[in-house]
Coordinates of C-alpha atoms (C1' of nucleotides) in Angstrom, one line a residue:
Chain A
M1 CA 53.7 -11.2 56.2
T2 CA 55.7 -12.5 53.3
D3 CA 57.3 -10.4 50.6
L4 CA 55.7 -10.5 47.2
R5 CA 57.9 -12.4 44.9
V6 CA 57.0 -13.6 41.4
R7 CA 59.0 -15.3 38.7
I8 CA 59.1 -16.3 35.2
A9 CA 60.9 -19.6 34.5
P10 CA 61.4 -20.1 30.8
S11 CA 63.0 -23.2 29.4
P12 CA 65.7 -22.2 26.8
T13 CA 64.7 -24.7 24.2
G14 CA 63.9 -22.6 21.2
T15 CA 62.5 -19.3 20.1
V16 CA 60.9 -16.8 22.4
H17 CA 57.3 -17.8 22.4
L18 CA 54.6 -15.1 22.7
G19 CA 52.9 -17.0 25.5
L20 CA 56.1 -16.7 27.5
C21 CA 56.1 -13.0 26.8
R22 CA 52.6 -12.5 27.9
T23 CA 53.1 -14.6 31.1
A24 CA 56.3 -12.6 31.8
L25 CA 54.4 -9.3 31.3
F26 CA 51.6 -10.2 33.7
N27 CA 54.0 -11.4 36.4
W28 CA 56.3 -8.4 35.9
A29 CA 53.4 -6.0 36.0
Y30 CA 52.0 -7.6 39.2
A31 CA 55.3 -7.3 41.0
K32 CA 55.9 -3.8 39.6
K33 CA 52.6 -2.5 40.7
R34 CA 52.8 -3.9 44.2
G35 CA 56.4 -3.2 44.9
G36 CA 57.3 -6.9 44.7
T37 CA 60.3 -8.6 43.3
F38 CA 60.4 -10.1 39.8
V39 CA 62.7 -13.1 39.4
L40 CA 64.0 -14.6 36.2
R41 CA 65.1 -18.2 36.4
I42 CA 66.3 -20.3 33.6
E43 CA 64.6 -23.7 33.6
D44 CA 67.2 -25.7 31.8
T45 CA 66.6 -29.1 33.2
D46 CA 66.2 -30.7 29.8
K47 CA 69.9 -30.9 28.9
T48 CA 69.4 -32.2 25.5
R49 CA 67.1 -29.4 24.3
S50 CA 68.4 -26.4 26.2
T51 CA 70.8 -24.0 24.5
G52 CA 72.8 -21.0 25.4
E53 CA 71.6 -19.2 22.3
S54 CA 68.0 -19.7 23.3
E55 CA 68.7 -18.4 26.8
A56 CA 70.4 -15.3 25.4
A57 CA 67.4 -14.8 23.0
I58 CA 65.0 -14.9 25.9
L59 CA 66.9 -12.4 28.0
K60 CA 67.2 -10.1 25.0
G61 CA 63.6 -10.5 24.0
L62 CA 62.2 -9.8 27.5
A63 CA 64.4 -6.7 27.8
W64 CA 63.4 -5.5 24.4
L65 CA 59.8 -5.7 25.5
G66 CA 60.6 -3.4 28.4
I67 CA 60.6 -6.1 31.1
D68 CA 63.4 -6.0 33.6
W69 CA 64.1 -8.4 36.4
D70 CA 65.3 -7.8 39.9
E71 CA 67.1 -11.1 40.2
G72 CA 68.3 -13.4 37.5
P73 CA 71.2 -15.3 35.9
G74 CA 74.5 -13.8 35.1
E75 CA 75.5 -10.3 36.1
T76 CA 72.1 -9.6 37.6
G77 CA 72.4 -12.2 40.3
G78 CA 70.6 -11.9 43.6
P79 CA 70.4 -13.3 47.1
Y80 CA 68.8 -16.6 46.1
G81 CA 71.1 -17.7 43.2
P82 CA 72.1 -19.3 41.2
Y83 CA 69.3 -18.6 38.8
R84 CA 69.9 -21.3 36.3
Q85 CA 68.5 -24.6 37.4
S86 CA 71.3 -26.7 36.0
E87 CA 73.5 -25.0 38.5
R88 CA 71.2 -26.0 41.4
V89 CA 71.2 -29.8 40.9
D90 CA 73.1 -30.4 44.2
R91 CA 70.2 -28.8 46.1
H92 CA 67.7 -30.8 44.1
T93 CA 69.5 -34.0 44.8
A94 CA 69.7 -33.2 48.4
A95 CA 66.0 -32.5 48.6
A96 CA 65.2 -35.7 46.8
Q97 CA 67.5 -37.7 49.2
G98 CA 65.6 -36.2 52.1
L99 CA 62.3 -37.2 50.7
L100 CA 63.6 -40.7 50.0
E101 CA 64.8 -41.0 53.6
R102 CA 61.4 -40.0 54.9
G103 CA 59.6 -42.4 52.7
I104 CA 57.8 -39.7 50.8
A105 CA 59.7 -40.7 47.7
Y106 CA 60.6 -44.2 46.7
R107 CA 62.8 -46.0 44.3
C108 CA 61.2 -47.5 41.3
F109 CA 63.1 -50.1 39.3
C110 CA 60.5 -50.6 36.6
S111 CA 62.0 -50.7 33.1
T112 CA 60.9 -48.5 30.4
E113 CA 59.7 -51.6 28.6
R114 CA 57.6 -52.7 31.5
L115 CA 56.0 -49.3 31.7
T116 CA 55.3 -49.2 28.0
E117 CA 53.7 -52.6 28.1
L118 CA 51.7 -51.6 31.2
R119 CA 50.4 -48.5 29.4
E120 CA 49.5 -50.4 26.3
A121 CA 47.6 -53.0 28.2
Q122 CA 45.7 -50.4 30.1
E123 CA 44.8 -48.6 27.0
K124 CA 43.7 -51.8 25.4
A125 CA 41.5 -52.4 28.5
K126 CA 40.1 -48.9 28.1
Q127 CA 41.6 -48.0 31.5
N128 CA 43.4 -44.8 32.2
P129 CA 47.1 -45.2 31.7
R130 CA 48.9 -44.7 35.0
Y131 CA 51.7 -46.2 37.1
D132 CA 50.4 -49.3 38.9
G133 CA 52.5 -48.9 42.1
H134 CA 54.6 -51.9 41.3
C135 CA 57.6 -50.7 43.3
R136 CA 55.6 -48.6 45.8
D137 CA 55.8 -51.0 48.7
L138 CA 59.2 -52.5 48.2
D139 CA 61.2 -52.7 51.4
P140 CA 63.5 -49.6 51.6
K141 CA 66.3 -51.8 52.8
D142 CA 66.1 -54.0 49.7
T143 CA 65.8 -51.0 47.4
A144 CA 68.8 -49.4 49.0
A145 CA 70.8 -52.6 48.5
R146 CA 69.7 -52.9 44.8
A147 CA 70.7 -49.3 44.3
A148 CA 74.0 -49.9 45.9
A149 CA 74.6 -52.9 43.7
G150 CA 74.3 -50.5 40.7
E151 CA 70.7 -51.2 39.6
E152 CA 69.1 -48.2 37.9
Y153 CA 66.0 -46.6 39.3
V154 CA 63.9 -43.5 39.3
L155 CA 62.5 -41.7 42.3
R156 CA 58.7 -41.5 42.5
F157 CA 56.6 -39.3 44.7
R158 CA 54.3 -41.3 46.9
V159 CA 51.0 -39.5 46.4
P160 CA 48.9 -40.0 49.6
E161 CA 45.1 -40.6 49.7
G162 CA 42.7 -37.8 49.9
S163 CA 42.3 -34.7 47.7
T164 CA 43.8 -31.3 47.2
E165 CA 41.9 -28.1 46.9
F166 CA 43.2 -24.7 46.3
E167 CA 42.0 -21.2 45.5
D168 CA 43.2 -20.2 42.1
L169 CA 43.5 -16.4 41.9
V170 CA 42.0 -16.4 38.4
R171 CA 39.6 -19.3 38.5
G172 CA 38.5 -19.7 42.1
K173 CA 38.3 -23.1 43.9
V174 CA 39.8 -26.0 42.1
K175 CA 39.8 -29.5 43.5
F176 CA 41.6 -32.8 42.5
E177 CA 41.2 -36.3 43.9
H178 CA 44.6 -37.8 44.7
A179 CA 43.3 -41.1 43.2
E180 CA 43.6 -39.3 39.9
I181 CA 47.2 -38.4 40.4
D182 CA 50.0 -40.8 39.5
D183 CA 53.0 -41.5 41.6
W184 CA 55.0 -39.2 39.4
V185 CA 58.7 -39.3 38.7
M186 CA 60.8 -36.8 40.6
V187 CA 64.2 -37.9 39.6
R188 CA 65.0 -39.7 36.4
R189 CA 67.2 -42.7 35.8
G190 CA 70.7 -41.3 36.1
G191 CA 69.8 -38.7 38.7
A192 CA 68.4 -35.8 36.6
P193 CA 65.4 -34.2 38.4
T194 CA 62.2 -33.5 36.5
Y195 CA 60.5 -30.2 36.0
N196 CA 57.7 -30.8 38.5
F197 CA 60.2 -31.5 41.1
V198 CA 62.8 -28.7 40.5
V199 CA 60.2 -26.0 39.9
V200 CA 58.9 -26.5 43.4
C201 CA 62.3 -26.9 45.0
D202 CA 63.5 -23.6 43.4
D203 CA 60.3 -21.7 44.1
V204 CA 60.6 -22.7 47.7
A205 CA 64.3 -21.8 47.8
M206 CA 63.6 -18.5 46.1
K207 CA 60.6 -17.7 48.3
I208 CA 58.2 -17.2 45.4
S209 CA 54.9 -16.1 46.8
H210 CA 52.7 -16.1 43.6
V211 CA 52.9 -18.3 40.6
F212 CA 51.1 -17.0 37.5
R213 CA 51.5 -19.3 34.5
G214 CA 49.5 -20.7 31.6
E215 CA 46.5 -22.9 32.1
E216 CA 48.3 -25.9 30.8
H217 CA 49.9 -26.1 34.2
L218 CA 46.7 -26.2 36.1
V219 CA 46.7 -30.0 36.4
N220 CA 50.3 -30.0 37.7
T221 CA 49.3 -27.9 40.6
P222 CA 48.0 -30.5 43.0
K223 CA 51.2 -32.6 42.5
Q224 CA 53.2 -29.5 43.3
I225 CA 51.1 -28.5 46.3
L226 CA 51.7 -32.0 47.7
L227 CA 55.4 -31.5 47.2
Y228 CA 55.4 -28.1 48.9
K229 CA 53.8 -29.8 51.9
A230 CA 56.3 -32.6 51.9
L231 CA 59.0 -30.0 51.8
G232 CA 57.5 -28.4 54.8
D233 CA 56.6 -25.2 53.0
D234 CA 53.4 -23.3 52.4
A235 CA 52.4 -23.4 48.7
P236 CA 52.4 -20.0 47.0
R237 CA 49.2 -18.5 45.6
F238 CA 48.5 -19.8 42.1
G239 CA 46.9 -18.0 39.2
H240 CA 46.4 -19.8 35.9
L241 CA 46.2 -17.5 32.9
P242 CA 44.0 -18.3 29.9
L243 CA 45.7 -19.8 27.0
M244 CA 46.5 -17.9 23.8
L245 CA 44.6 -19.7 21.1
G246 CA 45.2 -19.9 17.3
K247 CA 42.5 -19.5 14.7
D248 CA 41.6 -23.2 15.2
R249 CA 40.9 -22.4 18.9
K250 CA 43.7 -24.6 20.0
K251 CA 46.7 -23.6 22.0
L252 CA 48.8 -21.2 19.9
S253 CA 51.4 -23.2 18.0
K254 CA 53.5 -23.0 14.9
R255 CA 50.7 -24.6 13.0
S256 CA 48.4 -21.7 13.6
G257 CA 50.9 -19.0 12.6
D258 CA 54.0 -17.3 13.9
T259 CA 54.5 -17.9 17.6
A260 CA 58.0 -16.4 18.1
L261 CA 58.5 -12.8 19.3
G262 CA 61.3 -12.6 16.7
D263 CA 58.9 -13.3 13.8
Y264 CA 56.8 -10.3 14.8
V265 CA 59.8 -8.0 15.3
A266 CA 61.1 -9.1 11.9
N267 CA 57.8 -8.4 10.3
G268 CA 57.9 -4.9 11.6
Y269 CA 55.4 -4.7 14.4
P270 CA 56.4 -1.9 16.7
R271 CA 57.4 -2.8 20.2
E272 CA 54.6 -0.8 21.8
A273 CA 52.1 -2.6 19.6
I274 CA 53.4 -6.0 20.5
V275 CA 53.3 -5.2 24.2
N276 CA 49.9 -3.6 24.0
F277 CA 48.4 -6.5 22.1
L278 CA 49.9 -9.0 24.5
C279 CA 48.3 -7.2 27.4
L280 CA 45.0 -7.5 25.7
Q281 CA 45.2 -11.3 25.6
G282 CA 43.2 -12.1 28.7
W283 CA 43.1 -8.7 30.2
A284 CA 41.3 -5.4 29.4
L285 CA 41.8 -1.9 30.8
D286 CA 38.2 -0.8 31.1
G287 CA 36.4 -2.4 28.2
E288 CA 36.5 0.9 26.3
T289 CA 40.2 1.6 25.8
D290 CA 42.3 -0.7 23.6
V291 CA 45.3 1.5 23.2
F292 CA 47.4 2.1 26.2
S293 CA 51.0 2.3 27.4
L294 CA 53.0 -0.2 29.4
D295 CA 52.9 2.2 32.3
T296 CA 49.2 2.3 32.2
F297 CA 49.1 -1.5 32.1
V298 CA 51.3 -1.7 35.2
E299 CA 49.2 0.9 37.1
N300 CA 46.0 -1.0 36.4
F301 CA 46.9 -4.6 36.3
D302 CA 45.4 -7.0 38.8
I303 CA 45.4 -10.8 38.5
A304 CA 41.7 -10.8 39.7
D305 CA 40.7 -9.0 36.4
V306 CA 42.2 -11.7 34.2
Q307 CA 39.8 -13.5 31.9
K308 CA 39.2 -17.2 32.5
A309 CA 38.5 -18.2 28.9
G310 CA 41.2 -18.7 26.3
A311 CA 41.8 -15.8 23.9
V312 CA 42.0 -16.3 20.2
F313 CA 45.0 -14.5 18.7
D314 CA 43.4 -12.0 16.3
I315 CA 46.1 -11.1 13.8
D316 CA 43.8 -8.5 12.1
K317 CA 43.4 -6.6 15.3
F318 CA 47.1 -6.9 15.9
R319 CA 47.9 -5.4 12.5
W320 CA 45.5 -2.6 13.1
L321 CA 47.1 -1.9 16.5
S322 CA 50.4 -1.9 14.8
G323 CA 49.2 0.6 12.2
D324 CA 47.7 2.8 14.8
T325 CA 50.9 2.8 16.8
I326 CA 52.9 3.8 13.7
R327 CA 50.5 6.6 13.0
R328 CA 51.0 8.0 16.5
M329 CA 54.8 7.9 16.2
S330 CA 56.9 11.0 15.3
V331 CA 58.1 11.1 11.8
S332 CA 61.6 11.1 13.0
G333 CA 61.1 8.2 15.3
L334 CA 59.4 6.3 12.6
A335 CA 62.2 7.0 10.2
D336 CA 64.7 5.6 12.7
E337 CA 62.7 2.4 12.9
L338 CA 62.5 2.1 9.2
V339 CA 66.2 2.4 8.5
P340 CA 67.0 -1.3 9.0
F341 CA 64.1 -2.3 6.7
V342 CA 65.2 0.0 4.0
E343 CA 68.7 -1.2 4.2
K344 CA 67.6 -4.8 4.1
A345 CA 65.6 -4.1 1.0
G346 CA 68.7 -2.6 -0.6
L347 CA 67.1 0.7 -1.3
M348 CA 69.5 2.9 0.7
T349 CA 72.4 2.3 3.1
A350 CA 72.3 3.8 6.6
D351 CA 74.9 6.2 5.5
E352 CA 72.9 7.4 2.5
I353 CA 69.9 7.8 4.7
H354 CA 71.9 9.9 7.1
G355 CA 73.2 12.0 4.3
R356 CA 69.7 12.7 3.0
R357 CA 67.8 12.7 6.3
G358 CA 65.5 15.5 5.4
W359 CA 64.5 13.9 2.1
F360 CA 64.1 10.5 3.8
E361 CA 61.8 11.9 6.5
R362 CA 59.6 13.4 3.8
L363 CA 59.6 10.0 2.1
V364 CA 58.5 8.4 5.5
A365 CA 55.9 11.1 6.3
G366 CA 54.0 10.2 3.1
E367 CA 53.7 6.6 4.1
Q368 CA 53.0 7.0 7.8
E369 CA 49.3 6.6 7.5
R370 CA 49.6 4.0 4.7
I371 CA 51.6 1.2 6.3
E372 CA 50.6 -1.1 9.2
L373 CA 54.0 -2.7 9.5
F374 CA 57.5 -1.3 9.2
S375 CA 58.2 -4.1 6.7
E376 CA 55.6 -2.7 4.2
F377 CA 57.6 0.5 3.7
P378 CA 60.3 -0.6 1.2
A379 CA 57.9 -2.0 -1.4
R380 CA 55.7 1.1 -1.2
V381 CA 58.6 3.6 -1.8
S382 CA 60.6 1.4 -4.2
P383 CA 59.3 3.5 -7.3
F384 CA 61.3 6.4 -6.0
F385 CA 64.5 4.3 -6.5
E386 CA 63.8 3.0 -10.0
A387 CA 65.3 4.3 -13.2
D388 CA 63.2 7.1 -14.7
D389 CA 62.6 5.3 -18.0
S390 CA 61.6 2.0 -16.5
V391 CA 59.4 2.6 -13.6
T392 CA 57.2 -0.5 -12.9
Y393 CA 53.7 0.2 -13.9
D394 CA 51.0 -1.5 -11.9
P395 CA 48.3 -2.9 -14.3
K396 CA 45.6 -1.0 -12.6
A397 CA 47.5 2.3 -12.7
E398 CA 48.1 1.8 -16.4
K399 CA 44.5 0.9 -17.1
N400 CA 43.2 4.0 -15.3
S401 CA 45.6 6.1 -17.3
R402 CA 44.5 4.7 -20.6
K403 CA 41.0 5.6 -19.9
Q404 CA 42.0 9.2 -20.3
E405 CA 41.7 9.8 -24.1
A406 CA 44.0 12.9 -24.3
R407 CA 46.6 11.5 -21.9
L408 CA 49.6 11.9 -24.2
E409 CA 48.8 15.5 -25.2
T410 CA 47.9 16.4 -21.7
L411 CA 51.1 15.0 -20.2
A412 CA 53.2 16.7 -22.9
A413 CA 51.5 20.1 -22.4
Y414 CA 51.8 19.7 -18.6
A415 CA 55.5 18.9 -18.8
E416 CA 56.1 21.9 -20.9
W417 CA 54.2 24.1 -18.5
L418 CA 55.9 22.5 -15.5
A419 CA 59.4 23.1 -17.0
G420 CA 58.7 26.8 -17.0
R421 CA 57.9 27.0 -13.3
P422 CA 60.4 27.7 -10.5
E423 CA 62.0 24.5 -9.2
D424 CA 61.9 25.5 -5.6
E425 CA 58.1 26.0 -5.6
G426 CA 56.5 24.1 -2.7
A427 CA 54.3 21.1 -3.2
E428 CA 51.2 22.9 -2.0
A429 CA 51.7 25.9 -4.3
L430 CA 52.4 23.6 -7.3
G431 CA 49.4 21.6 -6.5
A432 CA 47.1 24.6 -6.5
A433 CA 48.7 26.0 -9.7
S434 CA 48.3 22.6 -11.4
K435 CA 44.7 22.3 -10.5
A436 CA 44.1 25.8 -11.9
W437 CA 46.0 24.8 -15.0
I438 CA 43.6 21.9 -15.5
T439 CA 40.4 23.8 -15.0
D440 CA 41.7 26.7 -17.1
R441 CA 41.9 24.2 -20.0
G442 CA 38.4 23.0 -19.3
M443 CA 39.6 19.5 -18.2
K444 CA 38.7 17.3 -15.3
I445 CA 41.2 16.5 -12.6
P446 CA 41.6 12.8 -13.5
A447 CA 42.5 13.6 -17.1
L448 CA 45.9 14.8 -15.9
F449 CA 46.3 13.2 -12.4
Q450 CA 45.8 9.6 -13.4
P451 CA 48.4 9.5 -16.3
L452 CA 50.7 11.7 -14.3
R453 CA 50.6 9.4 -11.2
C454 CA 51.2 6.4 -13.4
A455 CA 54.2 8.0 -15.1
L456 CA 55.7 9.2 -11.8
T457 CA 55.3 6.2 -9.6
G458 CA 53.5 3.5 -11.6
Q459 CA 51.1 3.0 -8.7
P460 CA 47.3 3.3 -8.8
G461 CA 47.2 5.2 -5.5
G462 CA 49.4 6.7 -2.9
R463 CA 50.7 9.9 -1.5
D464 CA 50.0 13.4 -2.8
L465 CA 51.2 13.8 -6.4
F466 CA 53.0 17.0 -5.7
D467 CA 54.8 15.4 -2.8
C468 CA 56.0 12.8 -5.4
I469 CA 57.2 15.6 -7.7
S470 CA 59.0 17.3 -4.9
L471 CA 60.6 14.0 -3.8
L472 CA 61.7 13.1 -7.3
G473 CA 63.0 16.5 -8.2
R474 CA 62.3 18.4 -11.4
A475 CA 64.7 16.5 -13.7
A476 CA 63.4 13.0 -12.7
T477 CA 59.9 14.2 -12.9
L478 CA 60.2 15.5 -16.4
A479 CA 62.1 12.4 -17.4
R480 CA 59.4 10.2 -16.1
I481 CA 56.7 12.2 -17.8
G482 CA 58.6 11.8 -21.0
A483 CA 58.9 8.1 -20.6
G484 CA 55.2 8.0 -19.7
I485 CA 54.2 9.7 -23.0
E486 CA 55.9 6.9 -24.9
R487 CA 54.9 4.0 -22.7
L488 CA 51.2 5.0 -22.4
A489 CA 50.8 5.5 -26.2
Chain B
rG1 C1' 38.1 -42.0 27.2
rG2 C1' 39.4 -40.2 32.8
rC3 C1' 40.3 -35.8 35.3
rC4 C1' 40.5 -30.4 35.2
rC5 C1' 39.1 -25.6 33.2
rC6 C1' 35.9 -22.6 30.4
rA7 C1' 31.2 -20.5 27.9
rU8 C1' 28.5 -12.3 26.1
rC9 C1' 28.7 -10.0 18.7
rG10 C1' 33.0 -13.8 13.5
rU11 C1' 37.4 -12.1 17.0
rC12 C1' 39.3 -9.3 21.6
rU13 C1' 36.3 -7.8 25.5
rA14 C1' 33.0 -4.4 29.4
rG15 C1' 29.1 -5.9 32.4
rU16 C1' 29.0 -11.5 36.3
rC17 C1' 32.1 -11.6 42.5
rA18 C1' 28.2 -7.3 45.8
rG19 C1' 20.9 -9.7 40.6
rG20 C1' 17.4 -4.2 38.8
rC21 C1' 21.1 1.7 36.0
rC22 C1' 21.7 -3.7 30.0
rU23 C1' 15.6 -2.9 24.7
rA24 C1' 23.8 -5.6 26.7
rG25 C1' 28.7 -0.9 25.9
rG26 C1' 33.7 -0.4 23.3
rA27 C1' 37.4 -2.2 19.7
rC28 C1' 39.0 -5.2 15.3
rA29 C1' 36.9 -7.2 10.9
rC30 C1' 32.8 -6.5 7.5
rC31 C1' 29.0 -3.3 4.8
rA32 C1' 27.1 1.7 3.4
rG33 C1' 27.9 7.0 3.2
rG34 C1' 31.1 11.6 3.8
rU35 C1' 36.1 14.1 3.3
rU36 C1' 40.3 13.6 -0.4
rU37 C1' 43.8 14.4 -6.9
rU38 C1' 44.1 8.7 -6.0
rC39 C1' 45.3 5.3 -2.1
rA40 C1' 45.4 5.6 3.0
rU41 C1' 44.0 8.3 7.2
rC42 C1' 39.9 10.5 9.4
rC43 C1' 34.4 11.2 10.4
rU44 C1' 29.2 9.2 10.4
rG45 C1' 25.9 5.2 10.2
rG46 C1' 24.8 -0.1 9.8
rC47 C1' 25.4 -5.4 10.7
rG48 C1' 26.2 -8.4 14.9
rA49 C1' 26.1 -11.9 21.1
rC50 C1' 24.2 -13.2 26.7
rG51 C1' 24.9 -21.8 23.7
rG52 C1' 20.2 -24.8 25.4
rG53 C1' 16.9 -26.3 29.3
rG54 C1' 15.3 -26.2 34.2
rG55 C1' 15.2 -23.7 38.8
rU56 C1' 15.7 -19.4 42.8
rU57 C1' 13.6 -14.3 42.8
rC58 C1' 9.0 -9.1 42.4
rA59 C1' 13.4 -9.0 38.9
rA60 C1' 18.9 -13.1 36.1
rA61 C1' 23.8 -11.9 31.0
rU62 C1' 24.6 -11.8 36.3
rC63 C1' 23.0 -17.0 41.6
rC64 C1' 22.1 -22.8 41.5
rC65 C1' 21.6 -27.5 38.6
rC66 C1' 21.6 -30.4 34.2
rC67 C1' 22.8 -30.7 29.1
rU68 C1' 25.5 -29.2 25.0
rG69 C1' 29.8 -27.2 23.1
rG70 C1' 35.0 -25.8 23.3
rG71 C1' 39.8 -26.2 25.5
rG72 C1' 43.8 -28.2 28.6
rU73 C1' 46.1 -32.5 30.5
rC74 C1' 47.1 -37.5 31.0
rA75 C1' 56.0 -38.4 29.8
rC76 C1' 62.0 -40.7 33.0
rC77 C1' 59.1 -32.5 28.1
rA78 C1' 58.7 -28.1 30.3

RNA sequence: GGCCCCAUCGUCUAGUCAGGCCUAGGACACCAGGUUUUCAUCCUGGCGACGGGGGUUCAAAUCCCCCUGGGGUCACCA
């Protein structure tokens, strides 16, 4: 009986990709639900592309999503460290040496040029490009001597005859003929090990029991299983998750839209919505419920329920989910989330918001059901921050106002009436009184409301008019109506 | 092209493993109504799919085969 141990092994070579987030989420939930251990290992074998910033971004991003790891790099640590592959090269080298001594790996001295020529020739002959085994049967004594003499070489894995079959936890039986598998490179010229080699070494060393990863890794699996065997270890259970697809139905990439977690955060998608949506990529709760919490996901997740076919990333549904999440937030909580967006837009500073918290929350409350992303908020409330005599009029708002023949007189009469009313009157009472004012004069609602809305906010639609008046205050309201009488003439 | 994977509304999916309860359910999008001072929310309704062909069976979206279509992968990247 082995312990349940899963891992996520991102390579720190750029932004935090949504695919990584989804894979991490599924692995994490699997471990969480079954009392297993979730390991985070940094796959920085590509020295030229790996960066510390990227690693930091990954750690931060996963934590932000609500994912925590039991073992990992840095302070987290754990009994199977280190958790950064670049710090494990000694073990990799030793493992490679062992395989070389046992003849499972062999030195290959073929130059890059020869390999390139070989591939080109094969392509020309319509053959499948693959290593021709040129150095496969060289005498080990000779190759050792050549290596000792300083000749450069790579280490290749000697793929045996036969076939490999395994039971994928998502897809079922998958079988590969070894004849289709190249004698792949385990250790590069210069001694740096490759991904396929280290990933297995480390998964063995860290006693990983289940490997859930994207479908693009499916074809690597037989190579890795062979390596597990060579290393004298049982292969873990594999589960290949369906790919996240772009609108073009191809693997989600920068071409098909934003792929970085940071892009969505910056665009103002709430954390819960991002997590929720990611869960929906290849998994469903019950076919009825689309909106659920991370806890619910953990309680219900099983690798066996994962979809086999790729999932197109539907940005429209994502936006809706975002809006739905926003609508379910508390006004206060939403206000907190909006602060950085308001600051960035230059509308108010955090201090100013703090000083007028009550007013700000009323401002937020009126937009809660009108925005789908946090980032939409500033532009929607910007009229409240404009000068009273130069509010930006939307063409449609202005056009609607000009349809009202008596707009100027109506506005003037309403302003006069409004000036005589108590300033602390609530929005609801003022609204009722205003409607009575209109009907008493034998007018229709739009005769006043359309020009009034235009004068106040310049927008064709939006929150309750009397909420606007309340937010603006009596003086600004009257000033804007005054300006409106001139500008709508 | 070889190999591997996949195939239910435009999209995400339930149903497929244990064939009948499916004249295929939900959600997004879209369309039409209703509510509302406008916009939005919300409510109601509509549109809309088992890729094709063979089998097996009393019965197939569900099992088998072929075809077609889509994707992934073919690095001294991960």
